[in-house]
Coordinates of C-alpha atoms and ligand atoms in Angstrom, one line a residue:
X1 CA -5.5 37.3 28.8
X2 CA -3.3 35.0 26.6
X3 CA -4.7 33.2 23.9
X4 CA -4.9 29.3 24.2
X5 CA -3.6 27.2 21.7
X6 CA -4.6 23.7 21.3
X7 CA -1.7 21.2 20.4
X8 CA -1.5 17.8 19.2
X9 CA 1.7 16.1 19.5
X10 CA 2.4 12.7 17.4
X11 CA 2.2 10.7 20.2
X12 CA -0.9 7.8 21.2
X13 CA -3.3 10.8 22.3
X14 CA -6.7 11.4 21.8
X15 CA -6.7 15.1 21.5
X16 CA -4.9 18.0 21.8
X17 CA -3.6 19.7 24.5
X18 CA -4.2 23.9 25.4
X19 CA -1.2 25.7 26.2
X20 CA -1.1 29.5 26.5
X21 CA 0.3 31.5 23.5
X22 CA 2.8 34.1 24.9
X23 CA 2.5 37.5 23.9
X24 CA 4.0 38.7 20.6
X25 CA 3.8 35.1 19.2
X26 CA 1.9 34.7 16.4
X27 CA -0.5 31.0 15.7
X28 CA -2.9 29.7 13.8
X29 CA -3.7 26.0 13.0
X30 CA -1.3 23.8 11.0
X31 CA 1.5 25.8 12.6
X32 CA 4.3 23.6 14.4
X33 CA 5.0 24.4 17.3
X34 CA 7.5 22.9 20.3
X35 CA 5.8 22.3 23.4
X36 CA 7.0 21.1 27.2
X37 CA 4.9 17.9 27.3
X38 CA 5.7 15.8 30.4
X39 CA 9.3 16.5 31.3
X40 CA 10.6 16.4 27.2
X41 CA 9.8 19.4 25.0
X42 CA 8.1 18.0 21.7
X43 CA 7.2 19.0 18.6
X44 CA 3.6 19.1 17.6
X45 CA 0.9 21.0 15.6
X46 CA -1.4 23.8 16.1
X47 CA -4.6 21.7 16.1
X48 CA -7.3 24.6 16.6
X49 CA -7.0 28.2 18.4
X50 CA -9.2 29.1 21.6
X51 CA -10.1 32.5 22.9
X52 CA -9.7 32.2 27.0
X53 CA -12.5 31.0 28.9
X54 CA -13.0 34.6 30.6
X55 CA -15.9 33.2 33.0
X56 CA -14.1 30.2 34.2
X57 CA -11.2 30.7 36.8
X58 CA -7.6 31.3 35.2
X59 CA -5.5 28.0 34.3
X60 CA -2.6 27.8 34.7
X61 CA -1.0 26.7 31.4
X62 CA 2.0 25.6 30.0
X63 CA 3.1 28.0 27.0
X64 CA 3.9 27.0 23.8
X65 CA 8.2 27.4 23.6
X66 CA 8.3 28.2 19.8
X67 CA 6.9 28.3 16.3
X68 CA 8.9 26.2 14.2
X69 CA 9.6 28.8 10.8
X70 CA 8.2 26.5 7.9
X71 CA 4.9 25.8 6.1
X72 CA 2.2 24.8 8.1
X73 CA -0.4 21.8 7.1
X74 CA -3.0 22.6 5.5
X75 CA -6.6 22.2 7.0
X76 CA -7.1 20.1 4.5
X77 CA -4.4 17.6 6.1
X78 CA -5.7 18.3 9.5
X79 CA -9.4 17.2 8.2
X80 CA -8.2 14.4 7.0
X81 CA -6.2 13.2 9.8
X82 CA -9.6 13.6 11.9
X83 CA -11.7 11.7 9.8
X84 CA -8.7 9.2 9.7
X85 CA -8.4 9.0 13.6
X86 CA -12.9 9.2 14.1
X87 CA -13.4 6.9 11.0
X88 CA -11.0 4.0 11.9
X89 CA -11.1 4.2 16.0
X90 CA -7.5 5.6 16.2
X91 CA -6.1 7.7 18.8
X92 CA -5.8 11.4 16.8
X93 CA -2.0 11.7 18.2
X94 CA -1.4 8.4 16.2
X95 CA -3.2 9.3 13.0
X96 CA -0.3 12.3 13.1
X97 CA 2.1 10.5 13.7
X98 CA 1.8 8.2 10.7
X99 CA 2.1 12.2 9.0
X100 CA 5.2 13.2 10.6
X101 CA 7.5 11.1 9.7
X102 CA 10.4 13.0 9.5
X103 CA 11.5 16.4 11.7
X104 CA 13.9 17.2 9.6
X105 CA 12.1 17.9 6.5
X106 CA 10.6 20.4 8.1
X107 CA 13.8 22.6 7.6
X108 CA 15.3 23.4 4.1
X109 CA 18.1 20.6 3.1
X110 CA 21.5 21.1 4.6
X111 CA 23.6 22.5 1.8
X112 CA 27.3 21.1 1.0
X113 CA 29.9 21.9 -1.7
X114 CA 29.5 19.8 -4.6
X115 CA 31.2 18.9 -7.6
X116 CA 30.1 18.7 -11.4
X117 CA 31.8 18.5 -14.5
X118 CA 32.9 21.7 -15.8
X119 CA 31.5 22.0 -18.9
X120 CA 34.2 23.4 -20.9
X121 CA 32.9 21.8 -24.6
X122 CA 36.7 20.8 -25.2
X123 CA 37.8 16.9 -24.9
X124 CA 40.2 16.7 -22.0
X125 CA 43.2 14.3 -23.2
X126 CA 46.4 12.8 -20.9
X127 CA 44.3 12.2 -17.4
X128 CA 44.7 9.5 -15.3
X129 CA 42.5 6.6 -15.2
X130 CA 42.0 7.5 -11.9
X131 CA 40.4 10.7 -13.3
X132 CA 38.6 10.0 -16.1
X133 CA 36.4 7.4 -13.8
X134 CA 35.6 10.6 -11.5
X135 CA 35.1 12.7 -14.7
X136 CA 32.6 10.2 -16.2
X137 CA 30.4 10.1 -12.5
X138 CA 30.5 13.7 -12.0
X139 CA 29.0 14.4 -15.7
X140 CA 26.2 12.2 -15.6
X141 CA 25.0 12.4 -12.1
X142 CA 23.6 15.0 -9.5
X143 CA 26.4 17.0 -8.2
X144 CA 27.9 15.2 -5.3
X145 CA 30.6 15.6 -2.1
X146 CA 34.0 14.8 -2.4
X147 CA 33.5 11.7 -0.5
X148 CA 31.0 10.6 -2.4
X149 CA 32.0 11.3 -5.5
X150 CA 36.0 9.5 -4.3
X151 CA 34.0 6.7 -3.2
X152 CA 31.9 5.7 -6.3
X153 CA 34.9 6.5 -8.5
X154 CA 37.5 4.4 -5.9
X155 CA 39.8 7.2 -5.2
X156 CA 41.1 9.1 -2.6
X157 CA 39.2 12.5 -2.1
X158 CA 42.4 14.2 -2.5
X159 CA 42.0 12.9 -6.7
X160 CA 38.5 14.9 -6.7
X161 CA 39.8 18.1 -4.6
X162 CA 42.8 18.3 -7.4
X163 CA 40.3 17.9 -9.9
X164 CA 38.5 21.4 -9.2
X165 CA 42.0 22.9 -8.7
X166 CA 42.9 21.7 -12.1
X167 CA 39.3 23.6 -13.3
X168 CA 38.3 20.3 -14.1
X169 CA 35.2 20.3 -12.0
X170 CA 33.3 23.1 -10.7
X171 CA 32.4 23.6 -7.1
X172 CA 29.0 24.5 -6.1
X173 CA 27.3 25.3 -2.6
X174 CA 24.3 22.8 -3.3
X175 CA 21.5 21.5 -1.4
X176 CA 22.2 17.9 -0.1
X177 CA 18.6 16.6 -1.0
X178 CA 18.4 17.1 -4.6
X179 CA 14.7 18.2 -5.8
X180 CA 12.9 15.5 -8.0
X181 CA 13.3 16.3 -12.0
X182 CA 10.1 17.5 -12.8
X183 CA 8.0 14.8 -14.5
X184 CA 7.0 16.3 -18.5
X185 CA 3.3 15.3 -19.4
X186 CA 4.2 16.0 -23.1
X187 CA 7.2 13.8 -23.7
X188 CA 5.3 11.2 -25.4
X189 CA 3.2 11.3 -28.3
X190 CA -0.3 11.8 -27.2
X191 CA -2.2 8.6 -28.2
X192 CA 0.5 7.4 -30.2
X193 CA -0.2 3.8 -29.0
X194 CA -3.7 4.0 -27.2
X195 CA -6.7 1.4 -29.1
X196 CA -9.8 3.8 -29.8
X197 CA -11.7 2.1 -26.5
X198 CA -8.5 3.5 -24.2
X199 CA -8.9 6.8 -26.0
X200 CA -12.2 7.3 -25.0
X201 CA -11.7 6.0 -21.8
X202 CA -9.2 8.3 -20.9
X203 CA -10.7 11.3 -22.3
X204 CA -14.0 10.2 -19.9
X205 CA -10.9 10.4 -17.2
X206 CA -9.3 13.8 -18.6
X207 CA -12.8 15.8 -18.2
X208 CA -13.1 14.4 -14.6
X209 CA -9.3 15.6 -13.7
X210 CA -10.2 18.8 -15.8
X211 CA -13.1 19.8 -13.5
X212 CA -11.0 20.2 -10.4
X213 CA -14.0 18.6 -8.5
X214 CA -14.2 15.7 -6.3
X215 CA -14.9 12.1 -8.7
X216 CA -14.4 8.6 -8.0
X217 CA -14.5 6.6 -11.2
X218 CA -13.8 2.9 -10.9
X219 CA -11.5 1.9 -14.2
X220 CA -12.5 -1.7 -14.7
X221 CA -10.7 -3.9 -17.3
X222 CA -9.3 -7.1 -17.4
X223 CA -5.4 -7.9 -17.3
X224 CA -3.8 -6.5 -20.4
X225 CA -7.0 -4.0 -21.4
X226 CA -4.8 -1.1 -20.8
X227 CA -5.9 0.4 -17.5
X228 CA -2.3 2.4 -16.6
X229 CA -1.8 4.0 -20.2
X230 CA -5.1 4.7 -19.1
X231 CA -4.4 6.5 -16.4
X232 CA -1.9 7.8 -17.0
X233 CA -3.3 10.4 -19.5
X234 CA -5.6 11.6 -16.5
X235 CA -2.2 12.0 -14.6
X236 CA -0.9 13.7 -17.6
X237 CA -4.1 16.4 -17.6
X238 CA -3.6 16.6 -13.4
X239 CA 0.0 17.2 -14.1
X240 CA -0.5 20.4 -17.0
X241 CA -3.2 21.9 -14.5
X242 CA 0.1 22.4 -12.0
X243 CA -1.7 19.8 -9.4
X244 CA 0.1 16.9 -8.0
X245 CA -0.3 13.2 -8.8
X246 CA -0.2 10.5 -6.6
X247 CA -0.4 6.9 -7.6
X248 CA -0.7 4.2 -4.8
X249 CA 0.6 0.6 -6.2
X250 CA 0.9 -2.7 -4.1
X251 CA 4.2 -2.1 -2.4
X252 CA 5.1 -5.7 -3.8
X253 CA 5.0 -3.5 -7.7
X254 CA 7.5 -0.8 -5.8
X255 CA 10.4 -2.5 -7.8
X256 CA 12.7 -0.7 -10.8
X257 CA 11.2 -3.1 -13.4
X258 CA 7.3 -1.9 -11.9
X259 CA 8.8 2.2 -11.7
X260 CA 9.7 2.2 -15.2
X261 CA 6.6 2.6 -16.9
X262 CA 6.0 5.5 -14.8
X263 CA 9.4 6.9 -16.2
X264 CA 8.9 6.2 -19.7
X265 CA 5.6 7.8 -19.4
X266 CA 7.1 11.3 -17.7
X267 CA 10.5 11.5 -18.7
X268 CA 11.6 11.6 -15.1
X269 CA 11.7 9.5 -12.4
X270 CA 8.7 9.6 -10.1
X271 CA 9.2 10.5 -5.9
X272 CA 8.8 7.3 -4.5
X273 CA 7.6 6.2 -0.9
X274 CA 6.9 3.1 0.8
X275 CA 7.9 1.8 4.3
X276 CA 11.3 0.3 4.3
X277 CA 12.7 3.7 3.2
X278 CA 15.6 5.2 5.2
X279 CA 16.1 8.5 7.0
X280 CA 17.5 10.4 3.8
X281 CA 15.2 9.2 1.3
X282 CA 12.2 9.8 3.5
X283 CA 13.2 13.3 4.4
X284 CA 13.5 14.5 0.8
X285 CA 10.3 12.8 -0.6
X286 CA 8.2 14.1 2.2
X287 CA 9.7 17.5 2.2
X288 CA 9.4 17.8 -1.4
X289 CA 5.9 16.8 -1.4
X290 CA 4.9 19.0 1.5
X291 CA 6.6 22.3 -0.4
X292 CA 4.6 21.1 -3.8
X293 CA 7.8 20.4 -5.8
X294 CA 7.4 16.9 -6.2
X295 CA 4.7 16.5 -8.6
X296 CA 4.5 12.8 -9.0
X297 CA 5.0 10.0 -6.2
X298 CA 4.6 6.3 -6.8
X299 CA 4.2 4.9 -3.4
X300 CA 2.4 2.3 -1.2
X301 CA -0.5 2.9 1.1
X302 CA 1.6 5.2 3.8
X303 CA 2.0 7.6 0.7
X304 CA -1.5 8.6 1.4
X305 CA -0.5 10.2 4.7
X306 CA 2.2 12.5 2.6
X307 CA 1.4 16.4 3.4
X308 CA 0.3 17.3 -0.3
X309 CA 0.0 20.9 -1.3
X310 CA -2.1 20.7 -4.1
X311 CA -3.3 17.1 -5.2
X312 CA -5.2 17.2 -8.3
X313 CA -5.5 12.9 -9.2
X314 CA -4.9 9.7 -7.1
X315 CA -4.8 6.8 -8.6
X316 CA -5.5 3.4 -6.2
X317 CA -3.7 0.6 -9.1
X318 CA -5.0 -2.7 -8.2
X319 CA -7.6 -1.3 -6.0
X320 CA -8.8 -4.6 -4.7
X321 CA -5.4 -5.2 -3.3
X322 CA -5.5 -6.5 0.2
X323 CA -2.0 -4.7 1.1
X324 CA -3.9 -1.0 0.8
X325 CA -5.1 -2.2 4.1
X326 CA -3.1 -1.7 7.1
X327 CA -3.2 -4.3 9.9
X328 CA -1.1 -3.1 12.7
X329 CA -1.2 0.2 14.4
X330 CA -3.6 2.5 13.6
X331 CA -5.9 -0.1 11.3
X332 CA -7.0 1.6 8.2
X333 CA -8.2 1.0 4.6
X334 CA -5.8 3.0 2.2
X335 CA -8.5 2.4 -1.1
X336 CA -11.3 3.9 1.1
X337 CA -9.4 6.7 2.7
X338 CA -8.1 7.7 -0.5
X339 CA -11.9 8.6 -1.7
X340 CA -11.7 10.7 1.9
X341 CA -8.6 12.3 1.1
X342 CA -9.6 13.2 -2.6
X343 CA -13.0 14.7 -1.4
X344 CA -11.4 16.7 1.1
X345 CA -9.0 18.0 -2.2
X346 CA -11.6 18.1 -4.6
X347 CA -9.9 16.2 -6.4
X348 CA -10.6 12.9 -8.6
X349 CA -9.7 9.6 -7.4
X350 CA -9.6 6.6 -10.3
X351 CA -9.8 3.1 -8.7
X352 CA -8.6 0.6 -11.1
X353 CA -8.2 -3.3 -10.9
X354 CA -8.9 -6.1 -13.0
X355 CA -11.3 -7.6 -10.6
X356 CA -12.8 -4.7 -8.8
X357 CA -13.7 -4.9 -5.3
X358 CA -17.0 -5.9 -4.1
X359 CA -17.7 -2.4 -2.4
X360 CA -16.2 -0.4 -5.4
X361 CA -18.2 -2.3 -8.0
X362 CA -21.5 -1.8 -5.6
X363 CA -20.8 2.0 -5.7
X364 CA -20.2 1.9 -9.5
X365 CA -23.4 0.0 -10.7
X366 CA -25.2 2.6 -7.8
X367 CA -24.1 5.3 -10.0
X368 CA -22.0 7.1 -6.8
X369 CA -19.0 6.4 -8.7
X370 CA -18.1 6.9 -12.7
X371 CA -17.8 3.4 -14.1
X372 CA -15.5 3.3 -17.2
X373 CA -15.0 -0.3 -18.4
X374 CA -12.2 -1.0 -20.6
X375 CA -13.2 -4.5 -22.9
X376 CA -10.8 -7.0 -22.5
X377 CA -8.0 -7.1 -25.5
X378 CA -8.3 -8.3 -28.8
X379 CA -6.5 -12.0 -29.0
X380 CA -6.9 -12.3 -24.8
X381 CA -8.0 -15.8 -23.5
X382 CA -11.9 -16.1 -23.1
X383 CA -13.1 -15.9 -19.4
X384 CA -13.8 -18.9 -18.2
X385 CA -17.9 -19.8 -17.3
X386 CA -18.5 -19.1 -13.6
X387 CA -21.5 -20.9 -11.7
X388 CA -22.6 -21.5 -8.2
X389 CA -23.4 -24.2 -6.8
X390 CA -25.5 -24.2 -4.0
X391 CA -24.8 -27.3 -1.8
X392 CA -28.5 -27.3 -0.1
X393 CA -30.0 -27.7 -3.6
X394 CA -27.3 -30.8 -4.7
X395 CA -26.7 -32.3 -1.1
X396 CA -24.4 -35.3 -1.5
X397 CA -24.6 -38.2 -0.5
X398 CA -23.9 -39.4 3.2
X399 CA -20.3 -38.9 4.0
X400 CA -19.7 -37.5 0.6
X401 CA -18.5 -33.9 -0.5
X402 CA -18.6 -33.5 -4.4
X403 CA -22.4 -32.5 -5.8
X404 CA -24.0 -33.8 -8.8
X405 CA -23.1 -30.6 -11.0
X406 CA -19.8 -30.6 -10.0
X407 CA -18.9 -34.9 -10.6
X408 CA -20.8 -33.8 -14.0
X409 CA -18.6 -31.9 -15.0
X410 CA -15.6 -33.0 -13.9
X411 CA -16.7 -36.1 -16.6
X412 CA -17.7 -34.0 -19.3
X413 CA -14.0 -32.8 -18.8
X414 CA -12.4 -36.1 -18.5
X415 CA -14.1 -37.2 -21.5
X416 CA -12.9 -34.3 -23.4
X417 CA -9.5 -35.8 -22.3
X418 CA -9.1 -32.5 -20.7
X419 CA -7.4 -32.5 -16.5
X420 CA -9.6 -31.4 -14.1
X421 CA -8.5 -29.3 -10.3
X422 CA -10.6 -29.9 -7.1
X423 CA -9.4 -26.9 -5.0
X424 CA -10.0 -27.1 -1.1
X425 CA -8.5 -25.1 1.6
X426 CA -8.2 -28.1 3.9
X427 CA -5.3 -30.5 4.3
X428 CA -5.6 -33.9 5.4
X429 CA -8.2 -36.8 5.2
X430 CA -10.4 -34.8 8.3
X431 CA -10.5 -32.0 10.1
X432 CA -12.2 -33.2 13.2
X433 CA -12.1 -36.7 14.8
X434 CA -14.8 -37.7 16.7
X435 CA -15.7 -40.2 19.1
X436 CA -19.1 -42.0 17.9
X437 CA -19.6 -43.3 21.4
X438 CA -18.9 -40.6 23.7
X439 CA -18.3 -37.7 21.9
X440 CA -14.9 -36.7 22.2
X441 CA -12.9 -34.0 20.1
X442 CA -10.0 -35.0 19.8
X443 CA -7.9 -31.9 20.7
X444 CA -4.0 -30.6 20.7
X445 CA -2.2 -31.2 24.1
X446 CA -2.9 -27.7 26.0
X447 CA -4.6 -25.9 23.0
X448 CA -8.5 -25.9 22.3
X449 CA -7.5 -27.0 18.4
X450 CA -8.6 -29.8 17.0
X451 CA -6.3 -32.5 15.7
X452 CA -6.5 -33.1 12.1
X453 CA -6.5 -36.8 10.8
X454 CA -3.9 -37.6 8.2
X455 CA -4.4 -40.8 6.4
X456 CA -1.8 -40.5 4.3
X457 CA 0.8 -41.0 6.8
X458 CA -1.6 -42.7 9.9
X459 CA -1.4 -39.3 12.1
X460 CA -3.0 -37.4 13.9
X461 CA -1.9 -33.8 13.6
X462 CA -2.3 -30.0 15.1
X463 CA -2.2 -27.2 12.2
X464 CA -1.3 -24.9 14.8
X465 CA 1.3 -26.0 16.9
X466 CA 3.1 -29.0 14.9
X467 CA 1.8 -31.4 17.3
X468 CA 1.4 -35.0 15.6
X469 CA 1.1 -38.2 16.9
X470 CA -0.1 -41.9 15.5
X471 CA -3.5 -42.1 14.9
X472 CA -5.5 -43.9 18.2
X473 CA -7.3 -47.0 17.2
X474 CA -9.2 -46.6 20.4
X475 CA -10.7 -43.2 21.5
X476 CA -8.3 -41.7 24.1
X477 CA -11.4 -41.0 26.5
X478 CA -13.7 -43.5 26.4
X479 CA -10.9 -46.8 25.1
X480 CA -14.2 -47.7 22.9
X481 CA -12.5 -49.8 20.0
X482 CA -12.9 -48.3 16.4
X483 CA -15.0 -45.4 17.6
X484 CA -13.5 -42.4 16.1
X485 CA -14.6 -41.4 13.1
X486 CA -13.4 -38.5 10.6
X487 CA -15.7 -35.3 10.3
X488 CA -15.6 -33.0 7.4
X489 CA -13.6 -33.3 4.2
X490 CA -9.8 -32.5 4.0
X491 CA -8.5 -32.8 0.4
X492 CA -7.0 -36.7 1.3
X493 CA -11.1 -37.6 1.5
X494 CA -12.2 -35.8 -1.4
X495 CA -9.2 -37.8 -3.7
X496 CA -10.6 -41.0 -1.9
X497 CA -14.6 -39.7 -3.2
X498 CA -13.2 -38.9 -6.8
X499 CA -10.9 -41.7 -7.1
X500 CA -14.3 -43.7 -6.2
X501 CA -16.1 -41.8 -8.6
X502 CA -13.8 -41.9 -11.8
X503 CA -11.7 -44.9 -11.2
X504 CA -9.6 -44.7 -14.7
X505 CA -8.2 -41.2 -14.1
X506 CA -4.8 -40.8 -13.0
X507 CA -5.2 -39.0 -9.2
X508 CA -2.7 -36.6 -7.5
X509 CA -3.2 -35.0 -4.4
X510 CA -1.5 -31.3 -4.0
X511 CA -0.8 -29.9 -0.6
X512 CA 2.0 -28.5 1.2
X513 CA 2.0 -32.6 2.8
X514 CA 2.7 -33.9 -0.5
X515 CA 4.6 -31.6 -2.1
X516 CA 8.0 -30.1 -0.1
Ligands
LIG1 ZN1 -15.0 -42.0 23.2

């Protein structure tokens, strides 16, 4: 009887599918595989292998059309797309999908002829402009296609073709993807700038990387302490144990001026990944990464779901960052899964950020997680004092908003002749209006919001829809006269309470009302 292969196809499925494995073809999990699936033949992945059921009576199964020849994922990535799927409530077709972004780097690059400088040593005198501007893009840059080459240069691809008969450039069969330069931990002097806090810091790091163990340490130091040198020497270790790095950033960091520290740091530029990549791009990064060529890849959260062959470090940068978490699809945490995905390595994971997360500090003072805290730099602002104020110990007065400790000390500051900001998320004078002799909400015209009284300008208006209208001096249900009244502070009230309250300061009120 023919074995059964289960396959998972990057589609929104909750599990694989069996399919019988026809004789002479050889499977095992990881493997891709194309499939008939419906009435399309897709490609998916070996997800587990079945011996027949030899009690039960004989399915009839569709057979698996063909293994596609290239490297399989690991079991590592299949693992990890599992505890993705179970973990977040995602369908496990989905979870693989956000893997398999592109079929084609499945296969080796296409090759093409390309042109490079020949390098002869001797100057070349008497060429056209025309030929020089070729000469000067072919001698710097990876080899490219006539076209390519004719086009940057702006001229006819008959120029660069003349060129290589002239011997002036050397033709090469060449893959079209390039491979990424490999990234040198030793380029820079070791330490050469690092205070002795960061030197110890990082050498906590190093012995974590070092172990080839699973480690989450939590890198906690205010803006300007010197977290990414930092971390960077544990990328540097990762990098001379052969492993691969991977550093997740904010996609809004993704920009040249936020890459370059990563290329000063490694002599080469890092693989880069983030979502508004195109086709070409993707296809080299991901089959780069898959083969274990790229060693280092800056990217945002999707980068996590790149098919590494051997990841020795992630680094979460910012790790409090609300962009790691993904809203739309399958929902997931990137910060959190990147802990998952480094356990399932054995690798270490470094979580650093300025202002750590709640659940990362937790973990730290708990001990589960290393806790190396970098004090903040010599010369750097003081923090500023922090203190609660809880409003059912100071209640204010009727109809008021500001507490005792708070008025306080806004007056110590105007004293001081210092400004002082009250920050509220509410625009408006109210936002509710209420009928004190009926009841009545006033709401948005076919919504269930509330309208939200402006003062300022004598409205009433909906936040949600735009909706405005004059403010009723009558309650629209009820006509009682001077009946509605304004519940809850919007930041027009609170400027009415402190102008009340320190009636010689000059008073602005801030909000996307006042300011266009
Ligand atoms: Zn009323």
């Amino acid at each position: 009887m023919k074995k059964i292969a289960k396959i998972l196809f990057p589609v929104a499925v909750p599990e694989p599918f069996d399919y019988a494995v026809p004789a002479g073809m050889k499977l095992a999990a990881g493997d891709f595989v194309y499939a008939p699936i419906g009435k399309q033949v897709k490609l998916g992945v070996v997800w587990d292998m079945a011996e027949p059921d030899s009690d039960a009576k004989p399915r009839k199964l569709k057979e698996v059309l063909e293994r596609k020849p290239c490297r399989a994922l690991s079991r590592e990535m299949l693992k990890f797309i599992s505890f993705t799927a179970r973990y977040n409530c995602a369908p496990l077709g989905m979870v693989l999908r956000m893997v398999m972004r592109s079929h084609k780097a499945l296969d080796p690059s296409a090759q093409a002829v390309m042109y490079t400088k020949k390098d002869t040593g001797a100057h070349v005198s008497g060429l056209s402009p025309a030929r020089q501007r070729v000469l000067a893009l072919a001698g710097d840059a990876w080899p490219g296609r006539v076209s390519e080459l004719a086009k940057l240069a702006r001229v006819s691809p008959s120029v660069v073709s003349g060129m290589a008969k002239a011997g002036l450039l050397s033709q090469n069969e060449l893959p079209v993807d390039p491979p990424f330069d490999p990234p040198n931990p030793d380029i820079q002097e070791r330490k050469f700038n690092l205070s002795p806090r960061q030197i110890t810091a990082s050498e906590e790091l190093i012995e974590l990387v070092k172990a080839r163990a699973f480690h989450v340490a939590l890198l906690d130091g205010v803006t300007g302490s010197g977290k990414t040198e930092v971390y960077l020497e544990a990328a540097k270790q990762a990098l001379r144990d052969g492993g691969q790095v991977l550093i997740l950033v904010p996609e809004i960091a993704l920009t040249q001026a936020g890459l370059r520290r990563f290329s000063a740091a490694f002599g080469a530029e890092p693989a880069q990944w983030h979502s508004q990549m195109g086709d070409a791009a993707r296809r080299r990064v991901w089959r780069e990464v898959h083969q274990g060529r790229a060693k280092l890849v800056v990217g945002a959260r999707s980068a996590l779901y790149l098919p590494f062959a051997d990841l020795g470090l992630i680094v979460v940068d910012e790790e409090h960052d609300t962009s790691y978490k993904q809203e739309e699809g399958v929902i997931y945490n990137a910060r959190d899964m990147a802990v998952v995905r480094a356990k399932l390595a054995g690798a270490t994971v470094v979580l650093a950020s300025a202002t750590p997360s709640l659940e990362s500090l937790t973990n730290a003072r708990n001990g589960r997680y290393a806790h190396i805290v970098l004090p903040e730099r010599p010369g750097a602002a003081i923090m500023p004092e922090v203190a609660l104020v809880d409003m059912k110990d100071h209640k204010p007065d009727k109809d008021c908003y500001l507490s005792e400790p708070l008025v306080e000390g806004v007056r110590e500051a105007l004293a001081r002749g210092d400004q002082a900001l009250l920050y509220l998320n509410r625009r408006g004078y109210a936002p509710l209006i209420m009928c004190r002799a009926c009841g009545e909400r006033l709401k948005s015209p076919d919504t269930d919001s509330w309208l939200v009284e402006h003062r300022r300008t004598g409205r009433a208006m909906c936040h949600h829809t735009g909706f405005s209208m004059p403010m009723p001096s009558a309650c629209p249900h009820c006509k009682t006269e001077g009946s509605l009244h304004p519940v809850g502070p919007g930041v027009e009230r609170v400027a009415e309470e402190a102008k009340r309250l320190f009636p010689d300061a000059r008073l602005e009120i801030l909000s996307s009302d006042t300011a266009g």
